[in-house]
Coordinates of C-alpha atoms in Angstrom, one line a residue:
M1 CA 0.0 0.0 0.0
T2 CA 1.3 3.5 -0.9
D3 CA 1.8 5.9 2.0
P4 CA -0.1 9.1 1.0
S5 CA 2.2 11.1 3.3
R6 CA 5.2 10.3 1.1
P7 CA 5.8 12.6 -1.9
P8 CA 5.1 11.0 -5.3
L9 CA 8.7 11.5 -6.3
A10 CA 10.0 9.3 -3.4
V11 CA 7.5 6.6 -4.2
E12 CA 8.6 6.5 -7.8
A13 CA 12.3 6.4 -6.8
T14 CA 11.5 3.5 -4.4
L15 CA 9.8 1.6 -7.1
Q16 CA 12.6 2.2 -9.6
A17 CA 15.2 1.1 -7.0
F18 CA 13.1 -2.0 -6.3
D19 CA 12.8 -2.8 -10.0
G20 CA 16.5 -2.3 -10.6
L21 CA 17.8 -4.5 -7.9
P22 CA 20.3 -7.1 -9.2
V23 CA 18.7 -9.7 -7.0
A24 CA 15.3 -11.1 -8.0
V25 CA 12.6 -10.2 -5.5
A26 CA 9.0 -11.2 -5.5
A27 CA 6.1 -11.1 -3.0
I28 CA 3.7 -14.0 -2.8
R29 CA 0.5 -13.7 -0.8
Q30 CA -0.3 -16.4 1.7
D31 CA -3.0 -17.7 -0.7
G32 CA -0.3 -18.3 -3.3
V33 CA -0.9 -15.3 -5.5
V34 CA 2.2 -13.4 -6.8
V35 CA 1.5 -9.8 -6.1
T36 CA 4.7 -8.1 -7.3
A37 CA 8.1 -8.9 -8.8
N38 CA 11.0 -6.8 -10.0
R39 CA 12.7 -7.0 -13.4
A40 CA 15.3 -9.6 -12.3
A41 CA 12.5 -11.8 -11.1
Q42 CA 10.7 -11.4 -14.4
Q43 CA 14.0 -12.6 -16.2
L44 CA 13.8 -15.7 -14.1
G45 CA 10.2 -16.3 -15.1
I46 CA 8.6 -15.3 -11.8
G47 CA 7.3 -11.9 -12.9
Q48 CA 5.2 -13.4 -15.7
V49 CA 2.7 -14.7 -13.2
V50 CA 2.1 -11.4 -11.2
G51 CA -1.6 -11.4 -10.1
R52 CA -2.0 -15.2 -10.6
Q53 CA -1.6 -18.3 -8.5
A54 CA 2.0 -19.4 -8.5
A55 CA 1.1 -23.1 -8.3
D56 CA -1.1 -22.9 -11.4
T57 CA 1.4 -21.1 -13.6
L58 CA 4.9 -21.9 -12.4
T59 CA 5.0 -25.3 -14.2
D60 CA 8.5 -25.1 -15.8
V61 CA 11.8 -26.0 -14.3
V62 CA 11.7 -22.8 -12.2
G63 CA 8.3 -23.8 -10.7
R64 CA 9.3 -27.4 -10.1
R65 CA 12.3 -26.4 -8.1
M66 CA 10.6 -23.5 -6.2
M67 CA 7.1 -24.7 -5.6
P68 CA 7.7 -27.4 -3.0
R69 CA 9.8 -25.0 -0.9
L70 CA 7.3 -22.2 -1.4
E71 CA 4.3 -24.2 -0.4
E72 CA 6.0 -25.5 2.7
A73 CA 7.0 -22.0 3.7
L74 CA 3.5 -20.6 3.1
R75 CA 2.0 -23.5 5.1
T76 CA 4.3 -23.2 8.1
R77 CA 4.9 -19.4 7.9
R78 CA 8.6 -20.1 8.3
G79 CA 11.2 -18.9 6.0
L80 CA 13.9 -20.8 4.1
A81 CA 17.6 -20.4 4.7
P82 CA 19.6 -19.4 1.6
E83 CA 20.0 -22.5 -0.7
E84 CA 21.7 -22.8 -4.0
V85 CA 19.4 -24.1 -6.7
L86 CA 20.0 -24.8 -10.4
L87 CA 17.4 -23.4 -12.7
E88 CA 16.8 -23.5 -16.5
V89 CA 15.6 -20.1 -17.7
G90 CA 14.6 -18.5 -21.0
D91 CA 13.7 -20.1 -24.3
E92 CA 17.3 -21.4 -24.6
H93 CA 17.0 -23.2 -21.3
R94 CA 20.1 -21.6 -19.9
D95 CA 21.5 -23.0 -16.7
V96 CA 21.4 -20.5 -13.9
W97 CA 22.5 -21.1 -10.3
V98 CA 20.6 -18.9 -7.8
R99 CA 20.9 -18.5 -4.1
L100 CA 17.2 -18.9 -3.2
S101 CA 15.7 -17.7 0.2
L102 CA 12.2 -17.2 1.6
A103 CA 11.4 -14.8 4.4
P104 CA 8.0 -14.1 6.0
W105 CA 6.2 -10.9 4.7
L106 CA 4.8 -8.8 7.5
D107 CA 2.8 -5.6 7.1
D108 CA 3.2 -2.5 9.2
A109 CA 1.1 -4.1 11.9
D110 CA 3.3 -7.2 11.9
E111 CA 0.5 -9.2 10.5
Y112 CA 1.6 -12.2 8.3
Q113 CA 0.9 -11.5 4.6
G114 CA 2.9 -14.2 2.8
M115 CA 6.5 -14.8 1.7
I116 CA 9.2 -12.6 0.2
V117 CA 11.2 -14.6 -2.4
T118 CA 14.7 -13.6 -3.2
A119 CA 16.9 -15.3 -5.8
E120 CA 20.5 -14.0 -6.4
D121 CA 22.3 -15.1 -9.5
V122 CA 25.5 -16.8 -8.3
T123 CA 26.2 -18.8 -11.4
A124 CA 29.8 -17.4 -11.9
A125 CA 30.7 -18.1 -8.3
V126 CA 29.2 -21.6 -8.2
E127 CA 30.8 -22.6 -11.6
Q128 CA 34.2 -21.4 -10.3
R129 CA 33.8 -23.4 -7.1
L130 CA 32.7 -26.5 -9.0
A131 CA 35.6 -26.1 -11.3
E132 CA 38.0 -25.8 -8.3
E133 CA 36.3 -28.8 -6.6
A134 CA 36.8 -30.8 -9.8
R135 CA 40.4 -29.7 -10.0
V136 CA 41.0 -30.7 -6.3
A137 CA 39.2 -34.0 -6.9
G138 CA 41.5 -34.6 -9.9
V139 CA 44.5 -33.8 -7.8
E140 CA 43.3 -36.1 -5.0
E141 CA 42.6 -38.9 -7.4
S142 CA 46.1 -38.5 -8.9
Y143 CA 47.5 -38.5 -5.4
E144 CA 45.6 -41.6 -4.5
V145 CA 46.8 -43.3 -7.7
A146 CA 50.4 -42.3 -6.9
R147 CA 50.1 -43.4 -3.3
D148 CA 48.6 -46.8 -4.4
V149 CA 51.5 -47.3 -6.8
I150 CA 54.0 -46.5 -4.1
I151 CA 52.3 -48.9 -1.7
A152 CA 52.2 -51.6 -4.4
L153 CA 55.9 -50.9 -5.1
Q154 CA 56.7 -51.2 -1.4
G155 CA 54.8 -54.5 -1.2
A156 CA 56.7 -55.8 -4.2
L157 CA 60.1 -54.8 -2.8
L158 CA 59.5 -56.2 0.7
P159 CA 59.4 -59.9 1.3
S160 CA 55.9 -61.2 1.0
S161 CA 56.4 -63.9 3.7
V162 CA 58.7 -65.0 6.4
P163 CA 60.0 -68.6 7.0
I164 CA 58.2 -71.1 9.3
L165 CA 60.9 -72.8 11.3
P166 CA 60.7 -75.8 13.7
L167 CA 62.2 -74.0 16.7
V168 CA 61.4 -70.3 16.0
D169 CA 58.0 -68.7 15.3
V170 CA 58.6 -65.8 13.0
A171 CA 56.0 -63.2 12.0
A172 CA 56.1 -59.7 10.5
T173 CA 53.8 -56.9 9.4
Y174 CA 54.2 -53.6 7.6
L175 CA 51.7 -50.8 8.2
V176 CA 51.5 -47.8 5.9
A177 CA 51.0 -44.5 7.7
G178 CA 47.8 -42.4 7.1
R179 CA 46.7 -40.5 4.0
E180 CA 49.2 -37.7 4.4
Q181 CA 52.2 -40.0 4.1
A182 CA 53.4 -42.3 1.4
A183 CA 55.1 -45.6 2.0
G184 CA 58.8 -45.8 1.3
G185 CA 61.6 -46.1 3.9
D186 CA 60.9 -49.1 6.2
W187 CA 61.9 -52.6 5.5
F188 CA 62.2 -56.0 7.3
D189 CA 63.8 -59.3 6.4
A190 CA 64.0 -62.8 7.9
A191 CA 66.1 -65.6 6.4
V192 CA 68.1 -68.7 7.4
T193 CA 71.8 -68.4 7.2
P194 CA 74.1 -71.1 5.9
D195 CA 74.9 -72.3 9.4
G196 CA 71.2 -72.7 10.3
R197 CA 70.8 -69.5 12.2
I198 CA 68.1 -67.0 11.4
S199 CA 68.8 -63.4 10.5
L200 CA 66.2 -60.8 11.6
T201 CA 66.4 -57.2 10.2
V202 CA 64.4 -54.0 10.4
G203 CA 65.6 -50.8 8.9
D204 CA 64.4 -47.3 8.0
V205 CA 65.6 -45.2 5.1
V206 CA 65.0 -41.4 5.6
G207 CA 62.1 -40.1 3.6
H208 CA 59.1 -41.5 1.7
G209 CA 58.1 -42.1 -1.9
V210 CA 59.7 -43.8 -4.8
A211 CA 63.3 -42.7 -4.0
A212 CA 63.1 -44.0 -0.5
S213 CA 61.6 -47.3 -1.7
A214 CA 64.4 -47.7 -4.2
A215 CA 67.1 -47.0 -1.6
M216 CA 65.3 -49.3 0.8
S217 CA 65.4 -52.2 -1.7
Q218 CA 69.1 -51.7 -2.3
M219 CA 70.0 -51.6 1.4
R220 CA 67.9 -54.6 2.0
A221 CA 69.4 -56.6 -0.8
I222 CA 73.0 -55.7 0.2
L223 CA 72.4 -56.7 3.8
A224 CA 70.5 -59.9 3.0
S225 CA 73.2 -61.0 0.5
R226 CA 76.0 -60.6 3.1
L227 CA 74.1 -62.4 5.8
L228 CA 73.1 -65.2 3.5
D229 CA 76.7 -65.6 2.5
G230 CA 77.4 -66.2 6.2
A231 CA 79.1 -62.9 7.0
P232 CA 79.1 -61.9 10.7
V233 CA 76.8 -59.1 11.8
G234 CA 79.6 -56.6 12.1
D235 CA 81.0 -57.4 8.6
A236 CA 77.5 -57.3 7.0
L237 CA 76.9 -53.9 8.5
A238 CA 80.3 -52.6 7.4
S239 CA 79.3 -53.4 3.8
L240 CA 76.0 -51.5 4.3
D241 CA 77.9 -48.6 5.9
R242 CA 80.2 -48.3 2.9
Y243 CA 77.2 -48.2 0.5
A244 CA 75.4 -45.6 2.6
R245 CA 78.4 -43.3 2.3
V246 CA 78.2 -43.1 -1.5
A247 CA 74.4 -43.4 -2.1
T248 CA 72.7 -40.1 -1.2
D249 CA 69.2 -41.6 -0.6
A250 CA 70.7 -44.3 1.6
F251 CA 72.7 -42.0 3.8
A252 CA 71.7 -41.9 7.5
T253 CA 69.6 -45.1 7.3
S254 CA 68.9 -46.7 10.7
V255 CA 69.0 -50.5 11.1
C256 CA 68.8 -53.2 13.7
V257 CA 70.2 -56.7 12.9
V258 CA 69.8 -59.9 15.0
V259 CA 71.2 -63.3 14.1
L260 CA 69.6 -66.0 16.3
D261 CA 70.7 -69.6 16.9
P262 CA 67.4 -71.6 17.1
E263 CA 69.0 -74.4 19.0
T264 CA 70.7 -72.5 21.8
G265 CA 69.0 -69.1 21.7
A266 CA 72.3 -67.4 21.4
L267 CA 72.1 -64.1 19.5
D268 CA 74.4 -61.5 18.0
Y269 CA 72.9 -58.1 17.3
A270 CA 73.7 -54.5 16.4
T271 CA 71.7 -51.3 16.5
R272 CA 72.7 -48.4 14.3
G273 CA 70.6 -45.4 15.1
H274 CA 67.7 -47.7 15.7
P275 CA 65.6 -48.7 18.7
A276 CA 67.0 -51.8 20.4
P277 CA 65.0 -55.1 20.4
L278 CA 62.6 -56.0 23.2
V279 CA 62.8 -59.5 24.8
V280 CA 59.5 -60.6 26.3
G281 CA 59.1 -63.7 28.5
P282 CA 56.4 -65.3 30.6
T283 CA 57.4 -63.4 33.8
C284 CA 59.5 -60.4 32.7
S285 CA 60.6 -58.3 29.8
R286 CA 63.9 -56.5 29.1
W287 CA 65.3 -54.2 26.4
L288 CA 68.6 -55.4 24.9
P289 CA 71.3 -52.7 25.5
S290 CA 71.9 -50.5 22.5
T291 CA 75.2 -51.3 20.8
G292 CA 75.8 -47.6 20.0
G293 CA 76.9 -46.1 16.7
G294 CA 74.9 -43.7 14.7
P295 CA 72.9 -44.2 11.5
L296 CA 74.7 -45.7 8.5
G297 CA 77.1 -43.7 6.5
I298 CA 78.0 -41.3 9.3
E299 CA 80.7 -43.0 11.2
D300 CA 82.8 -46.1 11.0
G301 CA 82.4 -49.2 13.1
S302 CA 79.6 -51.3 14.4
E303 CA 79.7 -52.7 17.9
V304 CA 78.0 -56.2 18.1
G305 CA 76.1 -57.2 21.2
H306 CA 75.6 -60.7 22.5
D307 CA 72.7 -62.2 24.5
R308 CA 70.6 -65.3 24.8
L309 CA 66.9 -65.9 24.2
A310 CA 65.4 -68.4 26.6
E311 CA 63.2 -71.2 25.2
D312 CA 60.0 -69.4 26.3
E313 CA 61.0 -65.9 25.3
A314 CA 60.2 -63.8 22.2
L315 CA 62.0 -61.0 20.5
L316 CA 60.4 -57.9 19.1
L317 CA 62.0 -55.6 16.5
F318 CA 60.3 -52.5 15.2
T319 CA 60.9 -49.2 13.4
D320 CA 60.5 -45.9 15.2
G321 CA 57.2 -45.1 13.5
L322 CA 55.6 -47.4 16.2
V323 CA 56.6 -45.0 19.0
E324 CA 56.7 -41.6 17.3
V325 CA 53.6 -39.6 18.3
V326 CA 53.4 -35.9 18.6
G327 CA 52.7 -34.7 22.1
R328 CA 53.6 -38.1 23.7
R329 CA 56.7 -38.8 25.7
L330 CA 58.9 -41.5 24.2
D331 CA 59.4 -43.3 27.4
D332 CA 55.6 -43.5 27.8
R333 CA 55.3 -45.0 24.3
M334 CA 58.2 -47.5 25.0
R335 CA 56.3 -48.6 28.1
Q336 CA 53.2 -49.1 26.0
V337 CA 55.3 -51.4 23.7
V338 CA 56.3 -53.5 26.7
D339 CA 52.7 -53.7 28.0
A340 CA 51.3 -54.6 24.7
A341 CA 54.0 -57.2 24.0
E342 CA 53.5 -58.8 27.4
H343 CA 49.8 -59.0 26.8
A344 CA 50.4 -60.7 23.5
V345 CA 53.0 -63.2 24.7
R346 CA 51.2 -64.1 27.9
G347 CA 47.9 -64.8 26.2
A348 CA 45.9 -61.9 27.6
V349 CA 44.7 -61.2 24.1
I350 CA 44.2 -64.8 23.0
G351 CA 40.5 -64.3 22.6
R352 CA 41.1 -61.5 20.0
Y353 CA 43.7 -63.6 18.2
A354 CA 42.5 -67.2 18.9
G355 CA 44.5 -69.7 17.0
R356 CA 47.4 -67.3 16.4
T357 CA 51.0 -68.1 17.3
V358 CA 53.0 -65.9 19.7
G359 CA 54.8 -64.2 16.8
E360 CA 51.6 -63.4 15.0
R361 CA 50.0 -62.1 18.2
L362 CA 53.0 -59.7 18.7
C363 CA 52.8 -58.4 15.2
L364 CA 49.0 -58.0 15.3
H365 CA 48.4 -56.8 18.9
V366 CA 51.3 -54.4 19.5
P367 CA 50.5 -52.0 16.5
W368 CA 46.8 -52.3 17.4
A369 CA 47.4 -51.3 21.0
L370 CA 49.7 -48.3 20.1
D371 CA 47.8 -47.0 17.1
E372 CA 46.9 -43.4 17.9
G373 CA 47.3 -42.4 14.3
F374 CA 50.7 -43.3 13.1
V375 CA 52.7 -40.4 11.5
D376 CA 55.2 -42.7 9.8
D377 CA 55.2 -46.2 8.4
V378 CA 55.4 -49.0 11.0
T379 CA 57.3 -52.3 10.7
V380 CA 57.1 -55.0 13.3
L381 CA 59.1 -58.2 13.2
A382 CA 58.8 -60.9 15.9
A383 CA 60.6 -64.2 16.7
A384 CA 59.6 -66.5 19.5
R385 CA 61.5 -69.6 20.4
R386 CA 59.2 -72.6 20.6
T387 CA 59.1 -76.4 20.9
A388 CA 59.3 -78.0 17.5
P389 CA 55.9 -79.3 16.3
P390 CA 55.7 -83.1 16.3
D391 CA 56.1 -85.1 13.2
L392 CA 53.1 -86.7 11.6
D393 CA 53.1 -90.4 11.6
L394 CA 49.8 -91.9 10.5
E395 CA 49.0 -95.5 9.4
V396 CA 45.6 -96.5 8.1
P397 CA 44.0 -99.4 6.2
A398 CA 43.9 -98.9 2.4
D399 CA 40.2 -98.3 2.5
A400 CA 38.4 -95.5 0.8
G401 CA 36.3 -95.0 3.9
R402 CA 39.4 -93.8 5.7
L403 CA 40.3 -91.0 3.3
A404 CA 38.4 -88.5 5.3
D405 CA 40.5 -89.4 8.4
V406 CA 43.7 -88.9 6.4
R407 CA 42.6 -85.5 5.2
A408 CA 41.6 -84.4 8.7
E409 CA 44.8 -85.6 10.3
V410 CA 47.0 -83.9 7.7
D411 CA 45.0 -80.6 8.0
A412 CA 45.3 -80.7 11.8
W413 CA 49.1 -81.3 11.6
A414 CA 49.6 -78.6 9.0
R415 CA 47.8 -76.1 11.4
T416 CA 50.2 -77.2 14.2
V417 CA 53.2 -76.5 11.9
G418 CA 51.8 -73.0 11.2
L419 CA 50.9 -73.3 7.5
E420 CA 48.3 -70.9 6.1
A421 CA 45.1 -72.0 4.4
R422 CA 46.5 -72.2 0.9
E423 CA 49.4 -74.4 1.8
R424 CA 47.3 -76.5 4.1
A425 CA 44.8 -77.1 1.3
A426 CA 47.7 -78.2 -1.0
L427 CA 49.0 -80.7 1.5
V428 CA 45.5 -82.1 2.2
L429 CA 44.9 -82.5 -1.6
A430 CA 48.3 -84.1 -2.0
A431 CA 47.6 -86.6 0.8
S432 CA 44.2 -87.4 -0.4
E433 CA 45.2 -88.0 -4.1
A434 CA 48.3 -90.1 -3.1
A435 CA 46.2 -92.2 -0.7
T436 CA 43.5 -92.7 -3.3
N437 CA 46.1 -93.9 -5.8
S438 CA 47.4 -96.4 -3.2
I439 CA 43.9 -97.7 -2.6
E440 CA 43.0 -98.0 -6.2
H441 CA 46.3 -99.2 -7.7
A442 CA 48.7 -100.6 -5.1
Y443 CA 46.5 -103.3 -3.8
A444 CA 44.3 -103.9 -6.8
G445 CA 43.3 -107.6 -7.0
A446 CA 45.0 -108.3 -3.6
D447 CA 44.1 -108.1 0.0
P448 CA 43.9 -104.4 1.2
G449 CA 47.2 -103.4 2.8
R450 CA 48.0 -100.3 4.8
I451 CA 49.0 -96.7 3.9
R452 CA 51.5 -94.7 5.8
V453 CA 51.4 -90.9 5.9
E454 CA 54.4 -89.0 7.2
G455 CA 54.8 -85.2 7.7
R456 CA 58.0 -83.4 8.6
L457 CA 59.0 -79.8 9.1
R458 CA 62.8 -79.4 8.5
R459 CA 64.4 -76.0 8.4
T460 CA 62.1 -74.1 6.1
T461 CA 60.6 -77.0 4.2
V462 CA 57.5 -79.2 4.9
T463 CA 57.6 -82.7 3.5
L464 CA 54.6 -85.0 3.2
A465 CA 55.0 -88.6 2.2
V466 CA 52.4 -91.3 1.4
A467 CA 53.7 -94.8 1.2
D468 CA 52.3 -98.3 0.6
D469 CA 53.5 -101.9 0.2
G470 CA 51.9 -102.6 -3.1
A471 CA 52.6 -102.2 -6.8
W472 CA 50.9 -99.5 -8.9
R473 CA 49.5 -100.3 -12.3
P474 CA 51.3 -98.7 -15.2
P475 CA 49.6 -95.4 -16.1
A476 CA 47.2 -95.5 -19.1
P477 CA 48.2 -93.5 -22.2
D478 CA 44.9 -91.7 -22.1
P479 CA 43.5 -91.6 -18.5
G480 CA 40.3 -89.9 -19.6
D481 CA 38.7 -88.1 -16.6
R482 CA 40.8 -89.9 -14.1
G483 CA 44.5 -90.1 -13.1
R484 CA 45.1 -86.4 -13.0
G485 CA 45.2 -86.0 -9.2
L486 CA 49.0 -85.8 -8.9
S487 CA 49.3 -83.3 -11.7
M488 CA 46.8 -81.2 -9.8
V489 CA 48.9 -81.3 -6.7
A490 CA 52.0 -80.4 -8.7
S491 CA 50.2 -77.4 -10.2
S492 CA 49.5 -76.1 -6.7
G493 CA 53.2 -75.5 -6.2
A494 CA 54.2 -78.6 -4.4
R495 CA 57.3 -80.4 -5.6
L496 CA 56.5 -84.0 -6.4
S497 CA 58.5 -87.2 -6.5
V498 CA 57.4 -90.8 -6.9
D499 CA 59.6 -93.7 -5.9
A500 CA 58.0 -96.9 -7.2
G501 CA 59.7 -100.2 -6.3
E502 CA 59.0 -103.9 -6.1
T503 CA 58.1 -103.7 -2.4
G504 CA 56.0 -100.5 -2.5
T505 CA 55.6 -97.0 -3.7
R506 CA 56.4 -93.7 -1.9
V507 CA 55.0 -90.4 -3.1
E508 CA 56.6 -87.4 -1.6
F509 CA 55.5 -83.8 -1.7
E510 CA 57.6 -80.8 -0.6
I511 CA 56.6 -77.2 -0.1
D512 CA 58.3 -74.1 1.3
A513 CA 57.1 -73.4 4.8
R514 CA 56.3 -69.7 4.7
R515 CA 54.0 -67.3 6.6
R516 CA 52.6 -64.3 4.8
A517 CA 53.8 -60.9 6.0
P518 CA 50.9 -58.4 5.3
V519 CA 51.5 -54.9 4.0
G520 CA 48.5 -52.7 4.8
S521 CA 47.0 -49.8 6.6
P522 CA 47.0 -49.2 10.3
V523 CA 44.8 -51.6 12.3
V524 CA 42.6 -48.9 13.9
G525 CA 42.5 -45.2 14.7
P526 CA 42.5 -42.0 12.7
T527 CA 45.6 -40.6 11.1
A528 CA 47.4 -38.4 13.5
V529 CA 47.4 -34.7 12.4
L530 CA 50.7 -32.9 13.0
T531 CA 49.8 -29.4 14.1
G532 CA 52.2 -26.5 13.9
G533 CA 55.4 -26.5 11.9
P534 CA 59.1 -26.3 12.6
E535 CA 60.5 -23.4 14.6
V536 CA 64.2 -22.6 13.9
T537 CA 65.5 -19.4 15.3
V538 CA 68.9 -17.9 16.1
G539 CA 69.3 -15.8 19.3
D540 CA 71.6 -12.9 19.9
D541 CA 74.1 -15.3 21.5
G542 CA 74.3 -17.2 18.2
V543 CA 72.6 -20.3 19.6
I544 CA 70.3 -22.1 17.2
R545 CA 67.0 -22.9 18.9
I546 CA 64.7 -25.6 17.5
G547 CA 61.1 -26.1 18.5
G548 CA 57.8 -27.2 17.0
V549 CA 57.2 -30.2 14.9
L550 CA 60.1 -31.4 12.7
D551 CA 58.9 -34.6 11.1
T552 CA 59.6 -34.1 7.4
E553 CA 62.6 -33.7 5.1
S554 CA 61.8 -30.1 4.5
A555 CA 61.7 -29.4 8.3
A556 CA 65.1 -31.2 8.6
A557 CA 66.4 -29.1 5.7
L558 CA 65.7 -25.9 7.7
V559 CA 67.8 -27.2 10.6
D560 CA 70.5 -28.3 8.2
A561 CA 70.7 -25.0 6.3
E562 CA 70.9 -23.0 9.6
V563 CA 73.7 -25.2 11.0
R564 CA 75.6 -25.0 7.7
S565 CA 75.3 -21.2 7.7
R566 CA 76.2 -20.6 11.3
S567 CA 79.1 -23.1 11.4
R568 CA 80.4 -21.9 8.0
G569 CA 80.6 -25.5 6.8
G570 CA 81.9 -26.9 10.1
I571 CA 84.6 -24.3 10.8
V572 CA 82.9 -22.3 13.6
P573 CA 81.5 -24.1 16.7
V574 CA 77.7 -24.0 16.9
T575 CA 75.3 -24.8 19.7
V576 CA 71.9 -26.2 18.9
E577 CA 69.3 -26.1 21.7
I578 CA 66.2 -28.2 21.3
A579 CA 63.1 -27.1 23.1
P580 CA 61.5 -29.5 25.6
T581 CA 58.3 -29.6 23.7
A582 CA 59.9 -30.1 20.2
F583 CA 58.9 -33.2 18.3
L584 CA 61.8 -34.8 16.4
G585 CA 61.0 -37.1 13.6
S586 CA 63.6 -39.5 12.1
A587 CA 64.5 -37.0 9.3
A588 CA 65.4 -34.3 11.9
V589 CA 67.3 -36.7 14.0
R590 CA 69.4 -37.8 10.9
A591 CA 70.1 -34.1 10.1
I592 CA 71.5 -33.6 13.7
E593 CA 73.5 -36.8 13.4
R594 CA 75.3 -35.5 10.3
Y595 CA 77.0 -32.9 12.4
V596 CA 77.6 -34.6 15.8
R597 CA 79.0 -37.6 14.1
G598 CA 80.8 -36.1 11.1
A599 CA 83.2 -38.5 9.4
D600 CA 86.0 -35.9 9.8
P601 CA 86.6 -35.4 13.6
A602 CA 87.6 -31.8 12.9
A603 CA 84.1 -31.1 11.5
R604 CA 82.4 -32.2 14.7
R605 CA 81.8 -28.6 15.9
V606 CA 78.1 -28.9 16.7
E607 CA 77.0 -29.2 20.3
V608 CA 73.4 -30.3 20.7
V609 CA 71.7 -29.4 24.0
V610 CA 68.5 -31.0 25.3
Q611 CA 66.6 -30.8 28.5
G612 CA 66.9 -34.1 30.5
G613 CA 63.8 -36.2 30.3
S614 CA 62.2 -34.2 27.5
P615 CA 60.7 -36.0 24.5
A616 CA 63.6 -34.8 22.3
A617 CA 66.2 -36.2 24.8
Q618 CA 64.4 -39.5 24.9
T619 CA 64.3 -39.7 21.1
L620 CA 68.0 -38.9 20.7
A621 CA 68.8 -41.4 23.5
V622 CA 67.1 -44.2 21.6
V623 CA 69.2 -43.4 18.5
G624 CA 72.3 -42.9 20.6
T625 CA 73.0 -39.4 19.5
P626 CA 75.7 -37.8 21.7
V627 CA 74.1 -34.7 23.2
V628 CA 74.6 -32.4 26.2
T629 CA 71.8 -32.8 28.8
R630 CA 70.9 -29.9 31.0

């Protein structure tokens, strides 16, 4: 209603301003009649129905999108918060994004009259946002593809399994850190040396990605080759040390090597910039003393420690990703490792991992118990001394009715050995086919004799033999649908031999006794988010002070650059103070190690100062970095 007290010129100006608004505005009475609309609303098609029922006339795309919202607002007398809606307007059906909103229309007496509709054209902004979202989605997809490739590469470069041994239960697992990290630097290995001992290795190359994966595979291959040639621990590490000096990506690698005698439990070990192994027993646990020496490539020499693993004890090796958590004290995390390992060894978690061996429980439960969102890849390798599983010695009548018993006994024995489902199935098939052949061929036309089934685990090989005292019929040139059982067994990967003599036939199958070592994502928990960045400052006294989170190569490079600058390449003494709250990832630790353990003694002009008991002090203590504690 026009206010008669207002001059006509003011009314005309108001109407012109309303009509010229860039935002579409329309008023719709509570009975659904459109009473007014400005020019922008008419361009959207709303103005064409002024004076008419909106529900009867808004039948195009504009109406189909707007009417449900309008009818609900008119019925409830409540407005609609701004919402982006895609409309098709004009004869050319042009796509237009509008920010649509509905607000109650009240008169001067605050009486409800209907709804005010506003629709702002936000097409340009929405299309820009959608294009950016598409670009980001493309980048994320590329990142995921690249990350999957790196993880697949890591899985291909790492051993897919560990040996199953009579006197040592070995297991391993590799967990890739969360989405913000890519696999790369960690590795593990387990193999039997020429003298029957088992070598256990975990290592960590600085960095992530393809370059770290490549360096890791080279380091692993060199060390494995030396150990499999029978080289002592110290000599094998010396070879690795020499390579780390000339290979940039391998420099400052940390590693822990253990060579264990399964018969006596005697072990030789060395830690180079790496957490020492944990020994877990039924009544107590202990950390093996660090043998000293920094990461590889930094200084000469590898001290070798000696210890003994009791018959009921287990050994746990891991990379530092297991215990690195921002905001958590390292000694607290190390205690968590002990607690989780003791639970695993002593059977407190047996319900969760029913049927698993001690080694498997360690590799499954310890990461699960410590997973607060790992910021780095985690490798866990376990070895538990055990009593050798008994041999299988079974003798049954050559009767088809006893084949089910043979299959059940072989499967149960294979489980005791520790074989996984695929290998167990191959052995069961082998025993069943060989026993069937003995029943059908060895005693054909004669009184049924007996069948002997023998199973043995020796070193890293499982042998299954089925023997009888009869004579097999010569194989037919064309067996038709029969006589293909042994070839099926051979195709499963088992090595087959048949020794047929006048007094009987012995069929022997041999398979490698291996346990799969999974490569996957963390067991539980979200990915930890590292908040804050590195803080590297220089005081008036020339002291370099380090704080914040230093968990990446770029953060370590900041420290490295500042030390280089202040020390003038190692000529001038430099003091580096690490804040009590600083978080040092492996990359930062290796950067510090370069200076405090320089190959040239004259270049060791960097003094690193930490507060006793601080997280940084604990981290450097695990590595064995020589620091000054205050």
